[in-house]
PDB file of C-alpha atoms in Angstrom:
ATOM      1  CA  UNK I 263      85.228  94.848  39.545  1.00 42.00           C
ATOM      2  CA  UNK I 264      86.286  98.400  38.632  1.00 43.00           C
ATOM      3  CA  UNK I 265      88.749  98.590  35.773  1.00 42.00           C
ATOM      4  CA  UNK I 266      89.833 102.232  36.279  1.00 54.00           C
ATOM      5  CA  UNK I 267      92.320 101.414  39.040  1.00 78.00           C
ATOM      6  CA  UNK I 268      95.896 100.360  38.260  1.00 91.00           C
ATOM      7  CA  UNK I 269      95.910  96.990  36.518  1.00 94.00           C
ATOM      8  CA  UNK I 270      98.911  94.671  36.871  1.00 95.00           C
ATOM      9  CA  UNK I 271      99.684  91.441  35.061  1.00 95.00           C
ATOM     10  CA  UNK I 272      99.790  88.348  37.285  1.00 95.00           C
ATOM     11  CA  UNK I 273     100.280  85.287  35.036  1.00 94.00           C
ATOM     12  CA  UNK I 274     100.569  82.862  37.963  1.00 93.00           C
ATOM     13  CA  UNK I 275      97.574  84.128  39.927  1.00 93.00           C
ATOM     14  CA  UNK I 276      95.636  81.458  41.869  1.00 88.00           C
ATOM     15  CA  UNK I 277      92.135  81.898  43.327  1.00 79.00           C
ATOM     16  CA  UNK I 278      93.042  80.486  46.750  1.00 84.00           C
ATOM     17  CA  UNK I 279      96.077  82.656  47.552  1.00 90.00           C
ATOM     18  CA  UNK I 280      95.606  85.490  50.124  1.00 95.00           C
ATOM     19  CA  UNK I 281      98.443  87.657  48.791  1.00 96.00           C
ATOM     20  CA  UNK I 282     100.323  88.201  45.548  1.00 96.00           C
ATOM     21  CA  UNK I 283     103.822  89.580  44.937  1.00 96.00           C
ATOM     22  CA  UNK I 284     104.293  91.532  41.739  1.00 96.00           C
ATOM     23  CA  UNK I 285     107.261  90.928  39.447  1.00 95.00           C
ATOM     24  CA  UNK I 286     110.177  93.324  39.832  1.00 95.00           C
ATOM     25  CA  UNK I 287     109.150  95.193  36.691  1.00 93.00           C
ATOM     26  CA  UNK I 288     105.533  95.596  37.819  1.00 94.00           C
ATOM     27  CA  UNK I 289     106.663  96.471  41.360  1.00 96.00           C
ATOM     28  CA  UNK I 290     108.963  99.221  40.106  1.00 95.00           C
ATOM     29  CA  UNK I 291     106.223 100.725  37.967  1.00 92.00           C
ATOM     30  CA  UNK I 292     103.662 100.619  40.779  1.00 93.00           C
ATOM     31  CA  UNK I 293     105.900 101.969  43.547  1.00 94.00           C
ATOM     32  CA  UNK I 294     108.556 104.115  41.885  1.00 94.00           C
ATOM     33  CA  UNK I 295     106.596 105.491  38.917  1.00 93.00           C
ATOM     34  CA  UNK I 296     103.017 105.628  40.237  1.00 92.00           C
ATOM     35  CA  UNK I 297     104.096 105.971  43.891  1.00 93.00           C
ATOM     36  CA  UNK I 298     101.450 103.608  45.220  1.00 94.00           C
ATOM     37  CA  UNK I 299     101.382 103.415  49.016  1.00 95.00           C
ATOM     38  CA  UNK I 300      99.979 100.753  51.350  1.00 96.00           C
ATOM     39  CA  UNK I 301      96.202 100.558  51.016  1.00 95.00           C
ATOM     40  CA  UNK I 302      96.124 101.656  47.363  1.00 95.00           C
ATOM     41  CA  UNK I 303      93.799  99.535  45.178  1.00 96.00           C
ATOM     42  CA  UNK I 304      95.270  97.375  42.410  1.00 96.00           C
ATOM     43  CA  UNK I 305      93.501  95.082  39.971  1.00 96.00           C
ATOM     44  CA  UNK I 306      95.295  91.886  38.938  1.00 96.00           C
ATOM     45  CA  UNK I 307      94.647  90.044  35.674  1.00 96.00           C
ATOM     46  CA  UNK I 308      96.197  86.720  34.730  1.00 96.00           C
ATOM     47  CA  UNK I 309      95.336  86.757  31.017  1.00 96.00           C
ATOM     48  CA  UNK I 310      93.224  83.600  31.396  1.00 96.00           C
ATOM     49  CA  UNK I 311      89.999  85.168  32.637  1.00 95.00           C
ATOM     50  CA  UNK I 312      90.738  85.664  36.350  1.00 95.00           C
ATOM     51  CA  UNK I 313      90.654  89.121  37.922  1.00 95.00           C
ATOM     52  CA  UNK I 314      91.531  89.899  41.535  1.00 95.00           C
ATOM     53  CA  UNK I 315      90.843  93.057  43.535  1.00 95.00           C
ATOM     54  CA  UNK I 316      93.753  93.823  45.863  1.00 96.00           C
ATOM     55  CA  UNK I 317      95.297  96.518  48.012  1.00 96.00           C
ATOM     56  CA  UNK I 318      98.968  97.285  48.429  1.00 96.00           C
ATOM     57  CA  UNK I 319     100.301  95.600  51.561  1.00 97.00           C
ATOM     58  CA  UNK I 320     104.051  96.216  51.222  1.00 96.00           C
ATOM     59  CA  UNK I 321     105.137  98.938  48.783  1.00 96.00           C
ATOM     60  CA  UNK I 322     108.545  97.436  48.056  1.00 96.00           C
ATOM     61  CA  UNK I 323     109.824  98.663  44.637  1.00 95.00           C
ATOM     62  CA  UNK I 324     111.340  95.239  43.927  1.00 95.00           C
ATOM     63  CA  UNK I 325     108.726  92.950  45.526  1.00 96.00           C
ATOM     64  CA  UNK I 326     105.460  94.813  45.963  1.00 97.00           C
ATOM     65  CA  UNK I 327     103.055  92.598  47.933  1.00 97.00           C
ATOM     66  CA  UNK I 328      99.299  92.887  47.510  1.00 97.00           C
ATOM     67  CA  UNK I 329      96.521  91.636  49.777  1.00 97.00           C
ATOM     68  CA  UNK I 330      93.796  89.949  47.726  1.00 96.00           C
ATOM     69  CA  UNK I 331      90.255  90.873  48.726  1.00 95.00           C
ATOM     70  CA  UNK I 332      88.179  89.152  46.020  1.00 94.00           C
ATOM     71  CA  UNK I 333      88.352  87.179  42.780  1.00 93.00           C
ATOM     72  CA  UNK I 334      86.193  87.158  39.665  1.00 93.00           C
ATOM     73  CA  UNK I 335      86.285  84.849  36.643  1.00 94.00           C
ATOM     74  CA  UNK I 336      85.241  86.280  33.279  1.00 94.00           C
ATOM     75  CA  UNK I 337      83.611  83.654  31.070  1.00 94.00           C
ATOM     76  CA  UNK I 338      85.284  83.581  27.643  1.00 92.00           C
ATOM     77  CA  UNK I 339      83.309  84.748  24.631  1.00 88.00           C
ATOM     78  CA  UNK I 340      81.512  82.148  22.558  1.00 88.00           C
ATOM     79  CA  UNK I 341      83.278  83.496  19.462  1.00 90.00           C
ATOM     80  CA  UNK I 342      86.943  83.037  18.618  1.00 94.00           C
ATOM     81  CA  UNK I 343      88.874  85.259  16.193  1.00 95.00           C
ATOM     82  CA  UNK I 344      92.223  84.124  14.803  1.00 97.00           C
ATOM     83  CA  UNK I 345      94.241  86.221  12.355  1.00 98.00           C
ATOM     84  CA  UNK I 346      97.297  84.897  10.513  1.00 98.00           C
ATOM     85  CA  UNK I 347      99.403  87.655   8.961  1.00 98.00           C
ATOM     86  CA  UNK I 348     102.704  87.981   7.107  1.00 97.00           C
ATOM     87  CA  UNK I 349     104.765  90.381   9.278  1.00 96.00           C
ATOM     88  CA  UNK I 350     106.058  93.562   7.683  1.00 95.00           C
ATOM     89  CA  UNK I 351     109.719  94.467   7.334  1.00 93.00           C
ATOM     90  CA  UNK I 352     109.172  97.380   9.708  1.00 94.00           C
ATOM     91  CA  UNK I 353     108.527  95.742  13.072  1.00 94.00           C
ATOM     92  CA  UNK I 354     106.937  98.920  14.462  1.00 95.00           C
ATOM     93  CA  UNK I 355     103.905  98.213  12.315  1.00 96.00           C
ATOM     94  CA  UNK I 356     103.521  94.736  13.824  1.00 96.00           C
ATOM     95  CA  UNK I 357     103.849  96.214  17.292  1.00 97.00           C
ATOM     96  CA  UNK I 358     101.028  98.619  16.444  1.00 97.00           C
ATOM     97  CA  UNK I 359      98.911  95.725  15.179  1.00 98.00           C
ATOM     98  CA  UNK I 360      99.428  93.670  18.338  1.00 98.00           C
ATOM     99  CA  UNK I 361      98.523  96.607  20.577  1.00 97.00           C
ATOM    100  CA  UNK I 362      95.337  97.478  18.716  1.00 97.00           C
ATOM    101  CA  UNK I 363      94.226  93.885  18.094  1.00 97.00           C
ATOM    102  CA  UNK I 364      94.491  93.093  21.808  1.00 96.00           C
ATOM    103  CA  UNK I 365      92.452  96.196  22.632  1.00 95.00           C
ATOM    104  CA  UNK I 366      89.710  95.149  20.186  1.00 93.00           C
ATOM    105  CA  UNK I 367      89.629  91.572  21.515  1.00 91.00           C
ATOM    106  CA  UNK I 368      91.597  89.170  19.314  1.00 95.00           C
ATOM    107  CA  UNK I 369      92.002  85.602  20.608  1.00 96.00           C
ATOM    108  CA  UNK I 370      94.966  84.432  18.508  1.00 97.00           C
ATOM    109  CA  UNK I 371      97.567  85.962  16.182  1.00 98.00           C
ATOM    110  CA  UNK I 372      99.797  83.835  13.957  1.00 98.00           C
ATOM    111  CA  UNK I 373     102.660  85.025  11.765  1.00 98.00           C
ATOM    112  CA  UNK I 374     103.158  83.664   8.255  1.00 97.00           C
ATOM    113  CA  UNK I 375     106.318  83.328   6.186  1.00 97.00           C
ATOM    114  CA  UNK I 376     105.093  83.788   2.609  1.00 97.00           C
ATOM    115  CA  UNK I 377     106.755  83.776  -0.798  1.00 96.00           C
ATOM    116  CA  UNK I 378     106.681  87.586  -0.935  1.00 95.00           C
ATOM    117  CA  UNK I 379     107.401  88.220   2.751  1.00 94.00           C
ATOM    118  CA  UNK I 380     109.893  90.980   3.516  1.00 90.00           C
ATOM    119  CA  UNK I 381     110.562  89.613   7.006  1.00 91.00           C
ATOM    120  CA  UNK I 382     111.842  86.057   7.248  1.00 87.00           C
ATOM    121  CA  UNK I 383     112.289  85.823  11.024  1.00 90.00           C
ATOM    122  CA  UNK I 384     110.492  87.218  14.050  1.00 92.00           C
ATOM    123  CA  UNK I 385     111.129  87.284  17.788  1.00 91.00           C
ATOM    124  CA  UNK I 386     108.009  87.369  19.929  1.00 95.00           C
ATOM    125  CA  UNK I 387     109.437  88.706  23.200  1.00 96.00           C
ATOM    126  CA  UNK I 388     108.830  92.381  22.385  1.00 95.00           C
ATOM    127  CA  UNK I 389     105.390  91.679  20.897  1.00 97.00           C
ATOM    128  CA  UNK I 390     104.372  89.666  23.969  1.00 97.00           C
ATOM    129  CA  UNK I 391     105.252  92.604  26.240  1.00 96.00           C
ATOM    130  CA  UNK I 392     103.170  94.921  24.072  1.00 97.00           C
ATOM    131  CA  UNK I 393     100.267  92.467  24.243  1.00 97.00           C
ATOM    132  CA  UNK I 394     100.435  92.437  28.058  1.00 96.00           C
ATOM    133  CA  UNK I 395     100.529  96.237  28.175  1.00 95.00           C
ATOM    134  CA  UNK I 396      97.496  96.459  25.878  1.00 97.00           C
ATOM    135  CA  UNK I 397      95.688  93.854  27.986  1.00 96.00           C
ATOM    136  CA  UNK I 398      96.130  95.949  31.120  1.00 94.00           C
ATOM    137  CA  UNK I 399      95.245  99.232  29.403  1.00 92.00           C
ATOM    138  CA  UNK I 400      92.083  97.966  27.727  1.00 92.00           C
ATOM    139  CA  UNK I 401      90.623  95.988  30.609  1.00 89.00           C
ATOM    140  CA  UNK I 402      90.591  92.709  28.687  1.00 91.00           C
ATOM    141  CA  UNK I 403      90.600  89.509  30.731  1.00 93.00           C
ATOM    142  CA  UNK I 404      92.211  87.229  28.158  1.00 96.00           C
ATOM    143  CA  UNK I 405      95.698  87.532  26.660  1.00 96.00           C
ATOM    144  CA  UNK I 406      95.744  86.454  23.008  1.00 96.00           C
ATOM    145  CA  UNK I 407      97.918  83.583  21.882  1.00 97.00           C
ATOM    146  CA  UNK I 408     100.875  84.775  19.768  1.00 98.00           C
ATOM    147  CA  UNK I 409     102.376  82.108  17.488  1.00 97.00           C
ATOM    148  CA  UNK I 410     105.897  81.794  16.131  1.00 96.00           C
ATOM    149  CA  UNK I 411     106.540  82.522  12.451  1.00 97.00           C
ATOM    150  CA  UNK I 412     105.526  79.560  10.287  1.00 97.00           C
ATOM    151  CA  UNK I 413     105.764  78.778   6.562  1.00 97.00           C
ATOM    152  CA  UNK I 414     102.512  79.415   4.725  1.00 98.00           C
ATOM    153  CA  UNK I 415     102.192  75.914   3.274  1.00 97.00           C
ATOM    154  CA  UNK I 416     102.733  74.303   6.671  1.00 98.00           C
ATOM    155  CA  UNK I 417     100.156  76.592   8.270  1.00 98.00           C
ATOM    156  CA  UNK I 418      97.580  75.829   5.572  1.00 97.00           C
ATOM    157  CA  UNK I 419      98.053  72.104   6.140  1.00 96.00           C
ATOM    158  CA  UNK I 420      97.172  72.503   9.830  1.00 95.00           C
ATOM    159  CA  UNK I 421      94.090  74.770   9.767  1.00 95.00           C
ATOM    160  CA  UNK I 422      90.406  73.910   9.558  1.00 95.00           C
ATOM    161  CA  UNK I 423      89.422  75.135   6.066  1.00 95.00           C
ATOM    162  CA  UNK I 424      85.727  75.303   6.966  1.00 92.00           C
ATOM    163  CA  UNK I 425      86.364  78.252   9.310  1.00 93.00           C
ATOM    164  CA  UNK I 426      89.246  79.892   7.431  1.00 96.00           C
ATOM    165  CA  UNK I 427      89.119  82.829   5.019  1.00 97.00           C
ATOM    166  CA  UNK I 428      91.835  84.311   2.821  1.00 97.00           C
ATOM    167  CA  UNK I 429      91.809  88.048   2.076  1.00 96.00           C
ATOM    168  CA  UNK I 430      93.736  88.285  -1.203  1.00 93.00           C
ATOM    169  CA  UNK I 431      93.787  90.884  -3.988  1.00 87.00           C
ATOM    170  CA  UNK I 432      93.790  88.662  -7.062  1.00 87.00           C
ATOM    171  CA  UNK I 433      90.926  88.831  -9.546  1.00 84.00           C
ATOM    172  CA  UNK I 434      88.058  86.467  -8.912  1.00 83.00           C
ATOM    173  CA  UNK I 435      84.917  86.139  -6.857  1.00 89.00           C
ATOM    174  CA  UNK I 436      85.332  87.184  -3.241  1.00 92.00           C
ATOM    175  CA  UNK I 437      82.716  87.717  -0.541  1.00 92.00           C
ATOM    176  CA  UNK I 438      82.829  90.576   1.947  1.00 92.00           C
ATOM    177  CA  UNK I 439      84.137  89.241   5.256  1.00 92.00           C
ATOM    178  CA  UNK I 440      81.250  90.933   7.085  1.00 90.00           C
ATOM    179  CA  UNK I 441      78.759  88.815   5.143  1.00 90.00           C
ATOM    180  CA  UNK I 442      80.234  85.448   6.097  1.00 87.00           C
ATOM    181  CA  UNK I 443      81.784  86.005   9.506  1.00 83.00           C
ATOM    182  CA  UNK I 444      78.530  86.092  11.465  1.00 73.00           C
ATOM    183  CA  UNK I 445      77.790  82.456  10.699  1.00 67.00           C
ATOM    184  CA  UNK I 446      81.246  81.345  11.860  1.00 73.00           C
ATOM    185  CA  UNK I 447      81.626  81.476  15.674  1.00 84.00           C
ATOM    186  CA  UNK I 448      85.262  80.472  15.171  1.00 90.00           C
ATOM    187  CA  UNK I 449      87.188  81.988  12.302  1.00 93.00           C
ATOM    188  CA  UNK I 450      90.702  82.407  10.978  1.00 96.00           C
ATOM    189  CA  UNK I 451      91.467  85.196   8.492  1.00 97.00           C
ATOM    190  CA  UNK I 452      94.660  85.076   6.405  1.00 98.00           C
ATOM    191  CA  UNK I 453      96.369  88.379   5.587  1.00 98.00           C
ATOM    192  CA  UNK I 454      99.266  88.435   3.132  1.00 96.00           C
ATOM    193  CA  UNK I 455     102.410  90.568   2.846  1.00 95.00           C
ATOM    194  CA  UNK I 456     102.549  93.961   1.129  1.00 91.00           C
ATOM    195  CA  UNK I 457     102.869  92.270  -2.268  1.00 91.00           C
ATOM    196  CA  UNK I 458      99.895  90.001  -1.486  1.00 94.00           C
ATOM    197  CA  UNK I 459      99.892  86.225  -1.442  1.00 96.00           C
ATOM    198  CA  UNK I 460     101.465  84.602  -4.487  1.00 96.00           C
ATOM    199  CA  UNK I 461      99.147  82.919  -7.033  1.00 96.00           C
ATOM    200  CA  UNK I 462     100.418  79.514  -5.912  1.00 97.00           C
ATOM    201  CA  UNK I 463      99.664  80.300  -2.252  1.00 97.00           C
ATOM    202  CA  UNK I 464      96.154  81.444  -3.128  1.00 97.00           C
ATOM    203  CA  UNK I 465      95.616  78.296  -5.195  1.00 96.00           C
ATOM    204  CA  UNK I 466      96.897  76.146  -2.321  1.00 97.00           C
ATOM    205  CA  UNK I 467      94.489  77.774   0.140  1.00 97.00           C
ATOM    206  CA  UNK I 468      91.510  77.567  -2.202  1.00 97.00           C
ATOM    207  CA  UNK I 469      92.364  73.977  -2.998  1.00 96.00           C
ATOM    208  CA  UNK I 470      92.122  73.181   0.708  1.00 96.00           C
ATOM    209  CA  UNK I 471      88.639  74.710   0.846  1.00 96.00           C
ATOM    210  CA  UNK I 472      89.592  78.092   2.329  1.00 97.00           C
ATOM    211  CA  UNK I 473      87.075  80.745   1.209  1.00 96.00           C
ATOM    212  CA  UNK I 474      88.219  84.019  -0.448  1.00 97.00           C
ATOM    213  CA  UNK I 475      87.015  87.273   1.135  1.00 96.00           C
ATOM    214  CA  UNK I 476      87.456  91.000   0.720  1.00 95.00           C
ATOM    215  CA  UNK I 477      87.878  93.653   3.405  1.00 93.00           C
ATOM    216  CA  UNK I 478      86.541  96.443   1.202  1.00 88.00           C
ATOM    217  CA  UNK I 479      87.417  98.381  -1.924  1.00 86.00           C
ATOM    218  CA  UNK I 480      90.490 100.134  -0.485  1.00 87.00           C
ATOM    219  CA  UNK I 481      93.964  98.640  -0.812  1.00 89.00           C
ATOM    220  CA  UNK I 482      95.039  98.345   2.820  1.00 92.00           C
ATOM    221  CA  UNK I 483      98.456  98.014   4.370  1.00 94.00           C
ATOM    222  CA  UNK I 484      99.141  94.620   5.886  1.00 96.00           C
ATOM    223  CA  UNK I 485      98.707  95.697   9.496  1.00 96.00           C
ATOM    224  CA  UNK I 486      95.602  97.743   8.655  1.00 97.00           C
ATOM    225  CA  UNK I 487      94.035  94.787   6.870  1.00 96.00           C
ATOM    226  CA  UNK I 488      94.733  92.508   9.823  1.00 97.00           C
ATOM    227  CA  UNK I 489      93.168  94.958  12.273  1.00 97.00           C
ATOM    228  CA  UNK I 490      90.208  95.485   9.940  1.00 96.00           C
ATOM    229  CA  UNK I 491      89.603  91.733   9.989  1.00 96.00           C
ATOM    230  CA  UNK I 492      89.621  91.665  13.804  1.00 95.00           C
ATOM    231  CA  UNK I 493      87.353  94.693  14.054  1.00 94.00           C
ATOM    232  CA  UNK I 494      84.933  93.376  11.439  1.00 93.00           C
ATOM    233  CA  UNK I 495      84.622  90.054  13.258  1.00 91.00           C
ATOM    234  CA  UNK I 496      83.977  91.709  16.607  1.00 88.00           C
ATOM    235  CA  UNK I 497      81.471  94.275  15.354  1.00 88.00           C
ATOM    236  CA  UNK I 498      79.447  91.880  13.191  1.00 86.00           C
ATOM    237  CA  UNK I 499      79.156  89.355  15.995  1.00 79.00           C
ATOM    238  CA  UNK I 500      78.150  91.977  18.564  1.00 76.00           C
ATOM    239  CA  UNK I 501      75.436  93.283  16.265  1.00 67.00           C
TER     240      UNK I 501
END
């Protein structure tokens, strides 16, 4: 299916339905902003792998109805990238991370409350909207899972240490993420706050069997490090 036409988010799309009515927000954008008329092509994506080619049937700015002409299911990738990051005080930087990580192809993003975290609470509503917008813009078929903020020690207790890596800045032996990620079809990379993980948090992770990694010689901002982890995982696996 072509991905250059207008793409709209349809979270409740079903393969057997002949028509689909866009939400009021999507309808307003399609009809009032883009001025789509009956017969105009629209691509629907549900964020779970289903795409549908449609044409505008009723260009109502509040309830735009589309006639579905065909469906396609995109098989999920065999790899799965999960990044857990301590959100920055400036929420704009987390919004940037969500947008870019969705474009690159992240499967899951968790938010950690660490000892040195500047942000102690986080509301996902705005980030979820940004994720949907990035999904539509980039032509991705799957919407990443965004998790509520969770305490670091609780998160560590729940993960699979055999597929988890911690990118910390403390002295000690660390392996480049690119060298170990290719052998791990599923991976979770932990990214700390601006002041890094605390020594006790690093010790807790290592004690659970989480492996220490480095993202390079540069000292990266939190959101840059998180995106670098996503990009590294995608590029290494594609090569």
